[in-house]
Short mmCIF file of C-alpha atoms in Angstrom, two decimals:
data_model
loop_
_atom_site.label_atom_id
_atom_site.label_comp_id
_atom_site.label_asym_id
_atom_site.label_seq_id
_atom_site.Cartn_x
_atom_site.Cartn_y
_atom_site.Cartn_z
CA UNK G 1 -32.09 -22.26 -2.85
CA UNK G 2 -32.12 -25.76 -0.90
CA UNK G 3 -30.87 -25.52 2.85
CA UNK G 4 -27.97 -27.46 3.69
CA UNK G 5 -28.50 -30.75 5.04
CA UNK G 6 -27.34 -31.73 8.37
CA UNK G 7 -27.35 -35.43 9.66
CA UNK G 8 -27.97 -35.61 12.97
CA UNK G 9 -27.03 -39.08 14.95
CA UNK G 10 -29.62 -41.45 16.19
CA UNK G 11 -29.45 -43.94 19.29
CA UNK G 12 -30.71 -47.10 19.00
CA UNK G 13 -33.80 -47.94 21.63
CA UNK G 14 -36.38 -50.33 22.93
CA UNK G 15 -39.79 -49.10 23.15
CA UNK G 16 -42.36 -51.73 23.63
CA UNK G 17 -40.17 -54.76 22.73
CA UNK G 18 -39.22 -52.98 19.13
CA UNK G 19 -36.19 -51.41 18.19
CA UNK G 20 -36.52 -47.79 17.13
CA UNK G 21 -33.64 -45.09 16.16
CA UNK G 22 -34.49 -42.16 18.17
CA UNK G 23 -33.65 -38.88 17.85
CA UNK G 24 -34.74 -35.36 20.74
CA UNK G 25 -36.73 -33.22 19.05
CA UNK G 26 -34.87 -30.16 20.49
CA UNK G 27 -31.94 -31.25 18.35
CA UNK G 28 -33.72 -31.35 15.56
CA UNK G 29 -35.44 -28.18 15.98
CA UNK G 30 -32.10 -26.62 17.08
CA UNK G 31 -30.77 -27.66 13.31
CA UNK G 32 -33.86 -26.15 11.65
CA UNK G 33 -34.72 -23.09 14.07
CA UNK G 34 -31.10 -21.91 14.94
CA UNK G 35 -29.00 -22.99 12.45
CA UNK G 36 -31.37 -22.66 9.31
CA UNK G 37 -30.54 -26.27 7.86
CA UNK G 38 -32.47 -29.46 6.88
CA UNK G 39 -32.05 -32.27 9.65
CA UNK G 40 -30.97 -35.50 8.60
CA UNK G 41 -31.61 -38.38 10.75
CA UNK G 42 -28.81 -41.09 10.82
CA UNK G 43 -29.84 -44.01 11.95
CA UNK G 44 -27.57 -46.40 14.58
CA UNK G 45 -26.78 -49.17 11.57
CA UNK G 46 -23.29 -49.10 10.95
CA UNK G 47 -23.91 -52.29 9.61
CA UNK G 48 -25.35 -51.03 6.59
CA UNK G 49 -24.10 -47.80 6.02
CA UNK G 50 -21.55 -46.50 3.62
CA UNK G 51 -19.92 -43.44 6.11
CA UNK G 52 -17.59 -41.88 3.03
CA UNK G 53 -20.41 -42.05 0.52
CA UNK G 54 -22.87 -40.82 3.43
CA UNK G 55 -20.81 -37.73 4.21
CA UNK G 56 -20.66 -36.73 0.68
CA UNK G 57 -23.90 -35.64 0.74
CA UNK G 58 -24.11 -33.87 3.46
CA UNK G 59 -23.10 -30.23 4.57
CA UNK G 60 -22.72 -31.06 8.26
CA UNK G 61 -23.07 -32.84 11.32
CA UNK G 62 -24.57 -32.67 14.08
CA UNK G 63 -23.59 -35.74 17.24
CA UNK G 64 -26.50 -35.17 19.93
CA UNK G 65 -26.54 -36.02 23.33
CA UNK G 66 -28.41 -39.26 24.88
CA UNK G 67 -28.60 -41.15 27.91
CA UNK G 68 -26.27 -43.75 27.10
CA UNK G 69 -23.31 -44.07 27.58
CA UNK G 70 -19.79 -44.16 25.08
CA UNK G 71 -18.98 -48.30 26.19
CA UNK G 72 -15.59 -48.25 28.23
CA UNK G 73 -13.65 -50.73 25.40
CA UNK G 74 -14.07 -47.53 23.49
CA UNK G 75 -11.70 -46.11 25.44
CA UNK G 76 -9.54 -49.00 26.59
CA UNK G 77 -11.60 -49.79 30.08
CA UNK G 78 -13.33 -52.33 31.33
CA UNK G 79 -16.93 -52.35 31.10
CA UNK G 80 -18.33 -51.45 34.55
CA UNK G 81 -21.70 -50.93 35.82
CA UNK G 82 -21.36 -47.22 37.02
CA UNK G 83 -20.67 -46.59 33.10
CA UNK G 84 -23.52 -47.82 32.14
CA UNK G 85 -26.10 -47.75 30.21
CA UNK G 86 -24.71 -48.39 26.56
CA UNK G 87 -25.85 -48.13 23.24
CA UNK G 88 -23.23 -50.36 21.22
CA UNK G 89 -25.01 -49.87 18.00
CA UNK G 90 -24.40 -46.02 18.06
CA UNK G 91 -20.99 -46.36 19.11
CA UNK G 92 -20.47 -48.08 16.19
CA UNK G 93 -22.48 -45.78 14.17
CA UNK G 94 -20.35 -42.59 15.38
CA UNK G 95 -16.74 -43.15 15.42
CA UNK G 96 -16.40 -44.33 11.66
CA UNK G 97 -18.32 -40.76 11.40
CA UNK G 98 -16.03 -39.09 13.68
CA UNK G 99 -13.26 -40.08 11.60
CA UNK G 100 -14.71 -39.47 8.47
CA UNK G 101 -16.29 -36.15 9.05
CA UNK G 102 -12.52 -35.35 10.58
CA UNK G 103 -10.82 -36.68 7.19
CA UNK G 104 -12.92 -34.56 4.99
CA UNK G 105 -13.14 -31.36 7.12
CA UNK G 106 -17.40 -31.97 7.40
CA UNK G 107 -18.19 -28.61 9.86
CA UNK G 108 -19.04 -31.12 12.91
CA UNK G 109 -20.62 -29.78 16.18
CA UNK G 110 -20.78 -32.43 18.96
CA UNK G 111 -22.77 -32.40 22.12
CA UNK G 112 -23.11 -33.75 25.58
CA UNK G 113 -22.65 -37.52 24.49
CA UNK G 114 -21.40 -36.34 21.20
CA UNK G 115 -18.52 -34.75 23.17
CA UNK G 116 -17.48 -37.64 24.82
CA UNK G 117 -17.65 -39.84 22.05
CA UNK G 118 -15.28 -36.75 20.12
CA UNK G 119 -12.78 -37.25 23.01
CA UNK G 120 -13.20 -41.25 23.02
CA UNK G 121 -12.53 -41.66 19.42
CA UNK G 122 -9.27 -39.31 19.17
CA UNK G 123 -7.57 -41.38 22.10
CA UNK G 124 -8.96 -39.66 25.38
CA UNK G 125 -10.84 -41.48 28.39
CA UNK G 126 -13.87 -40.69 30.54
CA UNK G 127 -14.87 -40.75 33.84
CA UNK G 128 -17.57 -42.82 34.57
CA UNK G 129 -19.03 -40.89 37.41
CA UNK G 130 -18.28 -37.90 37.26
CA UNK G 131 -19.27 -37.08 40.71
CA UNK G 132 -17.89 -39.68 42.60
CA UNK G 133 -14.41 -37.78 41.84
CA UNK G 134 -12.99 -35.84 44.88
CA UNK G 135 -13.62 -32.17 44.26
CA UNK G 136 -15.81 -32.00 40.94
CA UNK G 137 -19.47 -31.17 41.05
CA UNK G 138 -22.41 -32.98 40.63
CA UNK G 139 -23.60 -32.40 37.09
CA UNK G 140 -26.01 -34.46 36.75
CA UNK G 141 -29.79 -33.68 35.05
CA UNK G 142 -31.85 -32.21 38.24
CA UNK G 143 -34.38 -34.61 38.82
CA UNK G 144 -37.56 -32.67 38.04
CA UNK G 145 -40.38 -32.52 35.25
CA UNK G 146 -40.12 -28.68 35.27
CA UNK G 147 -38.13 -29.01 31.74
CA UNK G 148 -37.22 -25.29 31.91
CA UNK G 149 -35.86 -25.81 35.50
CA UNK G 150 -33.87 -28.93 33.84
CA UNK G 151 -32.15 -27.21 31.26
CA UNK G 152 -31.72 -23.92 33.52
CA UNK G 153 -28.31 -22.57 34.05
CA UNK G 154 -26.24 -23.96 36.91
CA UNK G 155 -22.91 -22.99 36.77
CA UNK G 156 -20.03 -20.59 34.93
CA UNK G 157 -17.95 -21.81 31.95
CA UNK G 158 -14.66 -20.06 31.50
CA UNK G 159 -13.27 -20.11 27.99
CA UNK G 160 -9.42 -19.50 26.97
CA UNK G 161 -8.77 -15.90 26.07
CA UNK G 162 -8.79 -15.85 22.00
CA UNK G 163 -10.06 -19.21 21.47
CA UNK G 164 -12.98 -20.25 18.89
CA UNK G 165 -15.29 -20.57 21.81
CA UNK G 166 -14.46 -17.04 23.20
CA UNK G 167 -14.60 -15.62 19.47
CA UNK G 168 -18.26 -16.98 19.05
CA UNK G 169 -19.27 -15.92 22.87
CA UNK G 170 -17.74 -12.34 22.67
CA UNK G 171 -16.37 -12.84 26.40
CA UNK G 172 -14.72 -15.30 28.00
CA UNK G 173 -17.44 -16.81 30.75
CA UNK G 174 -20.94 -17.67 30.07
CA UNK G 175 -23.77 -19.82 32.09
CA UNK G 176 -24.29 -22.97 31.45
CA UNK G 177 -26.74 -25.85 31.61
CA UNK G 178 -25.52 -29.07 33.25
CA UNK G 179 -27.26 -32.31 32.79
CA UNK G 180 -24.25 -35.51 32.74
CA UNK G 181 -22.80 -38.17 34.56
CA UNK G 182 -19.77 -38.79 32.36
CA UNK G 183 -16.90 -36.61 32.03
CA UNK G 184 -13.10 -36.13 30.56
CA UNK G 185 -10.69 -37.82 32.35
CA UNK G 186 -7.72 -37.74 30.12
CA UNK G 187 -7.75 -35.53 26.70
CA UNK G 188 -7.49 -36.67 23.76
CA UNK G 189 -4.12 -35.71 22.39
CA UNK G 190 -5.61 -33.89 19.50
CA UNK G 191 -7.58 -32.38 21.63
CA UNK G 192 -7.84 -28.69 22.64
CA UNK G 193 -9.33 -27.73 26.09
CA UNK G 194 -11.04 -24.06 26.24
CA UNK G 195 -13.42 -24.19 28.13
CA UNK G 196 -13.56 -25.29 31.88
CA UNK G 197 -16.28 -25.62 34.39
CA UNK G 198 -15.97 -24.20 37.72
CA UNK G 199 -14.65 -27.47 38.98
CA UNK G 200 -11.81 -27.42 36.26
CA UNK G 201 -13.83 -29.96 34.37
CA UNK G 202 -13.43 -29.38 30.56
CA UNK G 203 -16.43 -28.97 28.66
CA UNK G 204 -15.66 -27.12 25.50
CA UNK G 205 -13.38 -28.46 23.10
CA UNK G 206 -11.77 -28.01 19.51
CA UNK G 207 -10.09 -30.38 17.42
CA UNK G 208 -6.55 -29.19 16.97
CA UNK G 209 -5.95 -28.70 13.31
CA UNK G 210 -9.51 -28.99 12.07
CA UNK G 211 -9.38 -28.75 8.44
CA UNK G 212 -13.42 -26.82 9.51
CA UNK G 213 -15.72 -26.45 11.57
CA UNK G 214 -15.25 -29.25 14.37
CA UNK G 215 -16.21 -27.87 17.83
CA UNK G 216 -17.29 -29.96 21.34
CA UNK G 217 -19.65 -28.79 24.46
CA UNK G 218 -20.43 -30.76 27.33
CA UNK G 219 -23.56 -28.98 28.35
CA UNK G 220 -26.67 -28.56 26.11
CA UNK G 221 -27.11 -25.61 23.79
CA UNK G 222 -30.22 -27.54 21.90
CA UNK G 223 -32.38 -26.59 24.25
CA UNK G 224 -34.59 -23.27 23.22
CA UNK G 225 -31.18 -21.82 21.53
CA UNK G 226 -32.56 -19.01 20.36
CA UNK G 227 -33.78 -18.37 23.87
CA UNK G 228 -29.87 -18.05 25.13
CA UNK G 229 -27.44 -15.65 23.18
CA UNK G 230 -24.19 -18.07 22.80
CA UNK G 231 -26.70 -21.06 22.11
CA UNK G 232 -28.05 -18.50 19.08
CA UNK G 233 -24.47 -17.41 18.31
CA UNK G 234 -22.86 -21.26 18.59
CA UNK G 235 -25.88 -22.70 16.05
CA UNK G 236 -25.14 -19.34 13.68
CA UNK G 237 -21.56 -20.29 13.88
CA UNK G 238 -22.03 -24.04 12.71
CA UNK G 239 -24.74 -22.75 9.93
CA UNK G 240 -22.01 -20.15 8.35
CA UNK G 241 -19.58 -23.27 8.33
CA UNK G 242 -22.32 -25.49 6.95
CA UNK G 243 -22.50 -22.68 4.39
CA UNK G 244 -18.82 -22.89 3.31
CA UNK G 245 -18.82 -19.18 5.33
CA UNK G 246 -16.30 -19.76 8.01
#
């Protein structure tokens, strides 16, 4: 019995004056370790893919964080400096998949980036530096090579009382990592908010009326999943969707 395939979206880089489509290995992994599925590799060329035909042979998706940024047109802004850097060819890549994935009810978990690209492409708008607004943490990646202190827990997430996230959790707060610069600033009208950093900063999110599967964290549950129980019980949720279970 073949595992379900799961494409997993690709930035587009330079790396020694040559453009390469790079994915983490900890998503990956996460995909194959946690979720029990075949990763797929999508690569940033919008240009020269067919998204409907793409998604019909796929069992799920998977939108993975980065270091760039969604571009502010994306959200009707003004492209600025403190939003940058940008990766146009992913943008371009990942809202035709957004929609399509949406349209055909493809189980879709999205991630760090992937969640502000979710929130982008339904309507919503980011802030650029998180930070810089009066009252919200600093959630930005701790600057140290210690990748275990990087990815450690920093602060409480508080989900909404009989929402998917508290369903898959079994409680209502969890810790969480915290490692971006970018945040919501306006939702998304089809949007659902439930689950809010200490702050009141959303970072879990459903898509209201999801035909499936079609969840949204701002933090980073890739990272040694099986290591952290609602990382193992997130990436079990999205595999028995995958699986036509949920």
């Amino acid at each position: 019995m073949r595992r379900p395939l799961v494409g997993v979206t690709a930035d587009l880089r330079t790396y020694n004056n040559s453009l390469m489509h790079t994915v983490g290995d900890k998503y990956a992994r996460a995909v194959w370790e946690a979720s029990g599925c075949t990763p797929i590799i999508i690569p940033a060329m919008a240009e020269s893919q067919e998204v409907h035909d793409m998604l019909d042979s796929l069992d799920g998706l998977l939108f993975t964080g980065s270091p760039s940024n969604v571009h502010p047109t994306r959200y009707g802004r003004d492209p600025h400096e403190k939003a940058e850097p940008y990766d146009q060819a992913r943008d371009a890549m990942t809202f035709p998949l957004i929609d399509g994935a949406l349209e055909k009810g493809l189980p879709t978990l999205f991630i760090c980036r992937g969640f502000q690209e979710l929130n982008a492409a339904l309507g919503g708008t980011l802030h650029p530096r998180l930070h810089e607004v009066e009252g919200r943490l600093d959630h930005r990646m701790p600057r140290v090579d210690d990748m275990d202190v990087r990815y450690g827990l920093r602060h409480s997430m508080t989900f909404t009382p009989g929402g998917q996230f508290a369903e898959i959790a079994g409680a209502t707060e969890i810790q969480v990592n915290s490692l971006h610069g970018q945040g919501i600033d306006e939702a998304a009208p089809g949007i659902e908010i439930e689950g809010v950093a200490p702050d009141g900063t959303p970072e879990a999110i459903s898509v209201r009326g999801a035909k499936r599967f079609a969840l949204a964290v701002q933090w980073h549950p890739e990272y040694k999943p099986l290591q952290n129980d609602f990382s193992t019980r997130l990436f079990r949720a999205f595999s028995e969707a995958v699986r036509g279970k949920d």
